[in-house]
Short mmCIF file of C-alpha atoms in Angstrom, two decimals:
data_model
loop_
_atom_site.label_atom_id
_atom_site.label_comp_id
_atom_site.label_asym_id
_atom_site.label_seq_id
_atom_site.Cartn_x
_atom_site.Cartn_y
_atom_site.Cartn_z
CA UNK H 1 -3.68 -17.84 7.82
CA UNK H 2 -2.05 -15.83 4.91
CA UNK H 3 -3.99 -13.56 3.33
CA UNK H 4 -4.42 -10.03 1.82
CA UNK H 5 -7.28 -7.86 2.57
CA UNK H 6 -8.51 -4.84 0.67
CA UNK H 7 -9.18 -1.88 3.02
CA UNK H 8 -9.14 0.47 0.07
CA UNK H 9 -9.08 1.25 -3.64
CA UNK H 10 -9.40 4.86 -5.29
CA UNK H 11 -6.58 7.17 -6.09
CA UNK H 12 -7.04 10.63 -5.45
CA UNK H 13 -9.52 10.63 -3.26
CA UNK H 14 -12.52 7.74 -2.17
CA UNK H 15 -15.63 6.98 -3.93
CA UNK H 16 -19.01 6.83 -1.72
CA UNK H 17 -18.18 3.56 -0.48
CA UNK H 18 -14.85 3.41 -1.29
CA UNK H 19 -11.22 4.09 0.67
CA UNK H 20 -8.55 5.79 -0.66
CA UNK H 21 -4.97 3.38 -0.73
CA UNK H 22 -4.81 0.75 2.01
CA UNK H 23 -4.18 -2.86 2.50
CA UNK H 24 -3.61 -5.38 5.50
CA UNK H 25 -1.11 -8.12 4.80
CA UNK H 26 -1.83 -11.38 7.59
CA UNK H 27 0.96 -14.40 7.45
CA UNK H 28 0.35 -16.46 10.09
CA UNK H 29 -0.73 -13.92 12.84
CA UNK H 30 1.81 -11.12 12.05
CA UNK H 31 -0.31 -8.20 10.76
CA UNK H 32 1.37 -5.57 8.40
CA UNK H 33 -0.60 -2.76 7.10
CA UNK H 34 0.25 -1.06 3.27
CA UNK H 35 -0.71 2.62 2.90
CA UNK H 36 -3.74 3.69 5.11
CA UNK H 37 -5.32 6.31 2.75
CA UNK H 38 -8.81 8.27 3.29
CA UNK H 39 -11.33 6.37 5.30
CA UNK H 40 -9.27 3.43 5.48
CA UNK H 41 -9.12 2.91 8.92
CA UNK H 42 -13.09 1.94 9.34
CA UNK H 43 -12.28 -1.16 7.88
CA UNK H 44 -8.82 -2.20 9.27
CA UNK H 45 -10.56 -1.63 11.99
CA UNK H 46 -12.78 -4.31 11.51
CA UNK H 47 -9.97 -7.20 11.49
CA UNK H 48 -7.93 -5.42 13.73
CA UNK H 49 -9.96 -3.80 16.64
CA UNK H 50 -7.39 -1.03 18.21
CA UNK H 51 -5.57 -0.69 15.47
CA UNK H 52 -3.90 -4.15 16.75
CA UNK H 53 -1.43 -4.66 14.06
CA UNK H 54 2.61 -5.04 14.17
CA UNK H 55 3.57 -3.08 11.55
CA UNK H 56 2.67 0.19 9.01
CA UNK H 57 4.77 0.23 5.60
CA UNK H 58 3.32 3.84 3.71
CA UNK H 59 4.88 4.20 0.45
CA UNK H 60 4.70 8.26 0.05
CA UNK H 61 3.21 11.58 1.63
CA UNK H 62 0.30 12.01 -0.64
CA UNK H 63 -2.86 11.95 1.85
CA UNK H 64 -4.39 9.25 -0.37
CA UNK H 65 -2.37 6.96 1.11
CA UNK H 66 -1.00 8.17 4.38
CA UNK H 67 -4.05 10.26 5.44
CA UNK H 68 -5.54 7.24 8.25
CA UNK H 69 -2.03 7.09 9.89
CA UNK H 70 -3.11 10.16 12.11
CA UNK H 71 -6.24 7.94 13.08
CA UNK H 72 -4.63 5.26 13.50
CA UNK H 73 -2.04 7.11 16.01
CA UNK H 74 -5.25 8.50 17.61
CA UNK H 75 -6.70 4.73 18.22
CA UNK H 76 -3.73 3.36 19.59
CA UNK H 77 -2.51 6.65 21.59
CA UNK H 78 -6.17 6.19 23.65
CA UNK H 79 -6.26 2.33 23.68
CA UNK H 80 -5.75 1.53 27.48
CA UNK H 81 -3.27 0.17 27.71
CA UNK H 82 -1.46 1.51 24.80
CA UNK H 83 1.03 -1.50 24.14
CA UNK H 84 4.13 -0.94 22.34
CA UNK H 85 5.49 1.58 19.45
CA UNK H 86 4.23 0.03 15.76
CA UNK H 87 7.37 0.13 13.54
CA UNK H 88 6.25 2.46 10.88
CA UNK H 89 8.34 2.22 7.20
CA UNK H 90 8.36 5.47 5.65
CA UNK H 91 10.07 7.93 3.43
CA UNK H 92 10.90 11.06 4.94
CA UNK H 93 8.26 13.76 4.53
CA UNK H 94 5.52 10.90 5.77
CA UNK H 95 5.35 11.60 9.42
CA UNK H 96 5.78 15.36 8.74
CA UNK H 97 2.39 15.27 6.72
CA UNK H 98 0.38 13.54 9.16
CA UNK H 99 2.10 15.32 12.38
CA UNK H 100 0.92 18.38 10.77
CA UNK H 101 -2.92 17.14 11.26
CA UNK H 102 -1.72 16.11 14.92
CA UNK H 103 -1.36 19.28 17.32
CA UNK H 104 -1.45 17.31 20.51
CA UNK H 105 -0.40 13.50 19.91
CA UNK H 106 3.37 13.31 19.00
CA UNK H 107 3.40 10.32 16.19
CA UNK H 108 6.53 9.15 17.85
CA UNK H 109 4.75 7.89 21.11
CA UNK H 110 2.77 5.80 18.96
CA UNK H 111 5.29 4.34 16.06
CA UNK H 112 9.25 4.01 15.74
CA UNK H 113 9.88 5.08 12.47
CA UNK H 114 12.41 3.24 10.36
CA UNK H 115 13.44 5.02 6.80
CA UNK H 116 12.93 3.79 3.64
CA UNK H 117 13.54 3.03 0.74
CA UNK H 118 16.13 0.46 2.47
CA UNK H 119 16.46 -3.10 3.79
CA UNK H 120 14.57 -4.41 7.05
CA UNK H 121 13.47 -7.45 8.94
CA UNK H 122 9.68 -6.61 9.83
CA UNK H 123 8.94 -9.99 11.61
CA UNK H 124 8.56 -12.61 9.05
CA UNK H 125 9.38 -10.47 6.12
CA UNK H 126 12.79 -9.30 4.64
CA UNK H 127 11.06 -5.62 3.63
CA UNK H 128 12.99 -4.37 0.63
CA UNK H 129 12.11 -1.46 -0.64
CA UNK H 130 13.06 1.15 -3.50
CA UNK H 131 12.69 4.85 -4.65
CA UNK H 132 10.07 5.14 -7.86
CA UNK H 133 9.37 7.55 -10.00
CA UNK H 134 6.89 10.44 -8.18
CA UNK H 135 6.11 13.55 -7.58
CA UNK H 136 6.89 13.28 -4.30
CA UNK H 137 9.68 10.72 -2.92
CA UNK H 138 8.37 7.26 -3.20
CA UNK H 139 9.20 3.54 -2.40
CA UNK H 140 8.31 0.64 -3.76
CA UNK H 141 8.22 -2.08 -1.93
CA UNK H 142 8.99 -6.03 -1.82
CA UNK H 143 8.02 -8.37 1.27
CA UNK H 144 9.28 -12.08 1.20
CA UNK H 145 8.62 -14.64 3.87
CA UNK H 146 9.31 -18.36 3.64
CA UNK H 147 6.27 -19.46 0.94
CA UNK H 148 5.09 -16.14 0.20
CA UNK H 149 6.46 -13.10 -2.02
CA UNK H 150 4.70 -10.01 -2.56
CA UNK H 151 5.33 -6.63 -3.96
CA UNK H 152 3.99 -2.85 -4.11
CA UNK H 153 4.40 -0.50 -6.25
CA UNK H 154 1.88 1.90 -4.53
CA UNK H 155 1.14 4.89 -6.91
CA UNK H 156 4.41 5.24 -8.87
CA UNK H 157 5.10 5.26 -12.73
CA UNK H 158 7.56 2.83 -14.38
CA UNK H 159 11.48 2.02 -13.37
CA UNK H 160 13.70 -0.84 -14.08
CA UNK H 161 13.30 -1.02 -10.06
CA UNK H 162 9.76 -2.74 -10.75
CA UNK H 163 11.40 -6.00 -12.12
CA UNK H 164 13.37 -6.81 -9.62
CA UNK H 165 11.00 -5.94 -6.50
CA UNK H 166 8.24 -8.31 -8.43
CA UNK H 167 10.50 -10.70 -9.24
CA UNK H 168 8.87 -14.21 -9.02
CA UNK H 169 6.34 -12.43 -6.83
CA UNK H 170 3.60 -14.52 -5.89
CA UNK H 171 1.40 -11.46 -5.72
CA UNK H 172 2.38 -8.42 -7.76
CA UNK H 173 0.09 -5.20 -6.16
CA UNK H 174 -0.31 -2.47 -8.84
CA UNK H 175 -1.01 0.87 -9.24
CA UNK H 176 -3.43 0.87 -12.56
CA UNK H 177 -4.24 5.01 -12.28
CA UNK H 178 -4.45 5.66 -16.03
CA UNK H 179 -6.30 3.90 -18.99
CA UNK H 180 -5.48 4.07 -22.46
CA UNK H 181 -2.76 6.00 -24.25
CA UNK H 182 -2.19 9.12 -25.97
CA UNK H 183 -1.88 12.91 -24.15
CA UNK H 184 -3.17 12.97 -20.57
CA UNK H 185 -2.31 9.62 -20.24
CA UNK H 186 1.73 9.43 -20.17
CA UNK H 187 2.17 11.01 -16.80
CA UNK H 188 6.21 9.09 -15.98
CA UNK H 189 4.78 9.40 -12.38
CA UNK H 190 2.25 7.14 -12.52
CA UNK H 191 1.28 3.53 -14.66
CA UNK H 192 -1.96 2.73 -16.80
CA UNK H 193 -3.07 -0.60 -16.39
CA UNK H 194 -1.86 -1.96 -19.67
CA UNK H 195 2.04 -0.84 -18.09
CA UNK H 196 1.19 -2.94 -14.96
CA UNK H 197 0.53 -5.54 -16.95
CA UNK H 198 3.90 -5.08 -19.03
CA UNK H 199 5.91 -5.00 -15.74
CA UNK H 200 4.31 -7.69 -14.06
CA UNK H 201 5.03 -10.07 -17.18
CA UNK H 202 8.85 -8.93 -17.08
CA UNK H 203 8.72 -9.29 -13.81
CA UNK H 204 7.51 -12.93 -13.83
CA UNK H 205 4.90 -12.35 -11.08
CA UNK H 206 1.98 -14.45 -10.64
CA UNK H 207 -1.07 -12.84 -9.94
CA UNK H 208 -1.25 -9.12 -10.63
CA UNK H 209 -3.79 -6.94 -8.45
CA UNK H 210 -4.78 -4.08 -10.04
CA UNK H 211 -5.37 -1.17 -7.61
CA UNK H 212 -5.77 2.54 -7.20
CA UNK H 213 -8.29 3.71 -9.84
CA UNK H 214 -9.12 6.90 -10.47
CA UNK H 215 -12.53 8.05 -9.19
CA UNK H 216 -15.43 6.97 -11.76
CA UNK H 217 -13.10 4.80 -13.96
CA UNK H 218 -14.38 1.74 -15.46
CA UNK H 219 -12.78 -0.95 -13.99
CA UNK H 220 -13.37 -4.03 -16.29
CA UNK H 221 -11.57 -1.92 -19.01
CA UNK H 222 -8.27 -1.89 -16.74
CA UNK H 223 -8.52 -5.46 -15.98
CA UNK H 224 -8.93 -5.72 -20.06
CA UNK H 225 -6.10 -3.38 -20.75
CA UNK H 226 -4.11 -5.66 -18.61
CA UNK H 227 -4.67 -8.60 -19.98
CA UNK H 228 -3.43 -7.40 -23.06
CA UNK H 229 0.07 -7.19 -21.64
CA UNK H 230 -0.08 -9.63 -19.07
CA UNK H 231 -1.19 -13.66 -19.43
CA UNK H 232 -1.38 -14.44 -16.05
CA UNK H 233 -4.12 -14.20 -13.34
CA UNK H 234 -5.55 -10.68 -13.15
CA UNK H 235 -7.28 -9.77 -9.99
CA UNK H 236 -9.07 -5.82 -9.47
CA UNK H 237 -9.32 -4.73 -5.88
CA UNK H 238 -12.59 -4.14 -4.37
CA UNK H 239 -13.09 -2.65 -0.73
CA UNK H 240 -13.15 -6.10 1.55
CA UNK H 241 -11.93 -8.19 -0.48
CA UNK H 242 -10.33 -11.14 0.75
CA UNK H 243 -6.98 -12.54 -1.57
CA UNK H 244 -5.44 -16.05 -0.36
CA UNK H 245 -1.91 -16.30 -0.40
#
């Protein structure tokens, strides 16, 4: 089974409803999770009871989309047994943010921390990932397996860096924050949905699966504003939803 779930959508912070940043990546049994944001865990937990996945990729420090890492440390430090350390890809400052909520359980007993941006073999997947334009350091990030490409840009604003981690990408997973143009809406740390769009045509990506919306935003306008950059299929995230790949 390949497939992408949805565990969570909003940027910021979560609708009623709603998650924050979070997704669970399945290719024929290995489990990888991207960003675990507010109230994200509730539902990985619901296709992975224990937090039984082999692998965490968070792209940046913002609580948004690293905030469920402490509970997921929590639900795997009490499972009995605990099994073995989840590799966790991170940029520095990640495991500082969530050790801070963590007074008692030391992170490290729970995940072995590999740095990123960089190059890694995370079972299937050749994990490449790059530094994107934040406010806080940030990695983008590309995972190819035999049959199946997919890239992140998690909640970053445009870079060159974008065309070659989509490249070909069967699955292109966007950060669509902003809407429309003008002042307000030309933050270079973060992408509207009509600049996914542009990068995911220059790219040459697939599918594009617009993500991360900013609390109350109108949805169906992002998807449009994306389709007027981008011909392909366009796809907007919704909590549980299931993608084939």
């Amino acid at each position: 089974m390949r497939r992408l779930t949805v565990l969570g959508t909003c940027g910021a912070w979560p609708e009623a409803g709603r998650g924050a940043s979070g997704f669970l990546l399945e290719y024929d049994g290995f489990r990888v999770v991207l960003d675990l944001g507010y109230a994200t865990l509730p539902r990985l937990l619901e296709h992975a009871p224990a937090g039984d996945v082999d692998a965490v990729v968070v792209t940046h420090e913002h609580p948004d989309h690293c905030a469920d890492l402490s509970a997921l440390c929590r639900a795997r430090y009490f499972a009995q047994p605990r099994g073995p350390r989840v590799p966790l890809y991170c940029p520095p400052g990640v495991v500082g943010r969530v050790q801070a909520m963590e007074p008692t359980e030391d992170l490290h007993e729970v995940f072995d921390v590999h740095e990123l941006p960089g190059n890694h073999r995370v079972g299937p997947f050749a994990l490449d990932a790059a530094l994107l334009p934040h406010h806080v350091p940030h990695a983008g990030v590309r995972l190819a397996a035999p049959g199946l490409t997919l890239a992140y840009s998690g909640d970053a604003g445009p870079d060159e860096a974008l065309a070659r981690l989509a490249a070909d990408a069967d699955l292109f997973i966007a950060g669509a924050t902003l809407q429309g143009t003008g002042p307000g809406n030309d933050d270079p740390c973060l992408m509207s949905a009509a600049t996914a769009g542009t990068w995911a045509a220059r790219a040459g990506a697939r599918r594009l699966l617009l993500t991360h919306f900013w609390p109350g935003s109108d949805r169906a306008r992002s998807a449009s504003e994306a389709g007027s950059t981008f011909t392909g299929e366009i796809v907007t995230a919704d909590e549980g939803l299931l993608v084939a790949l």
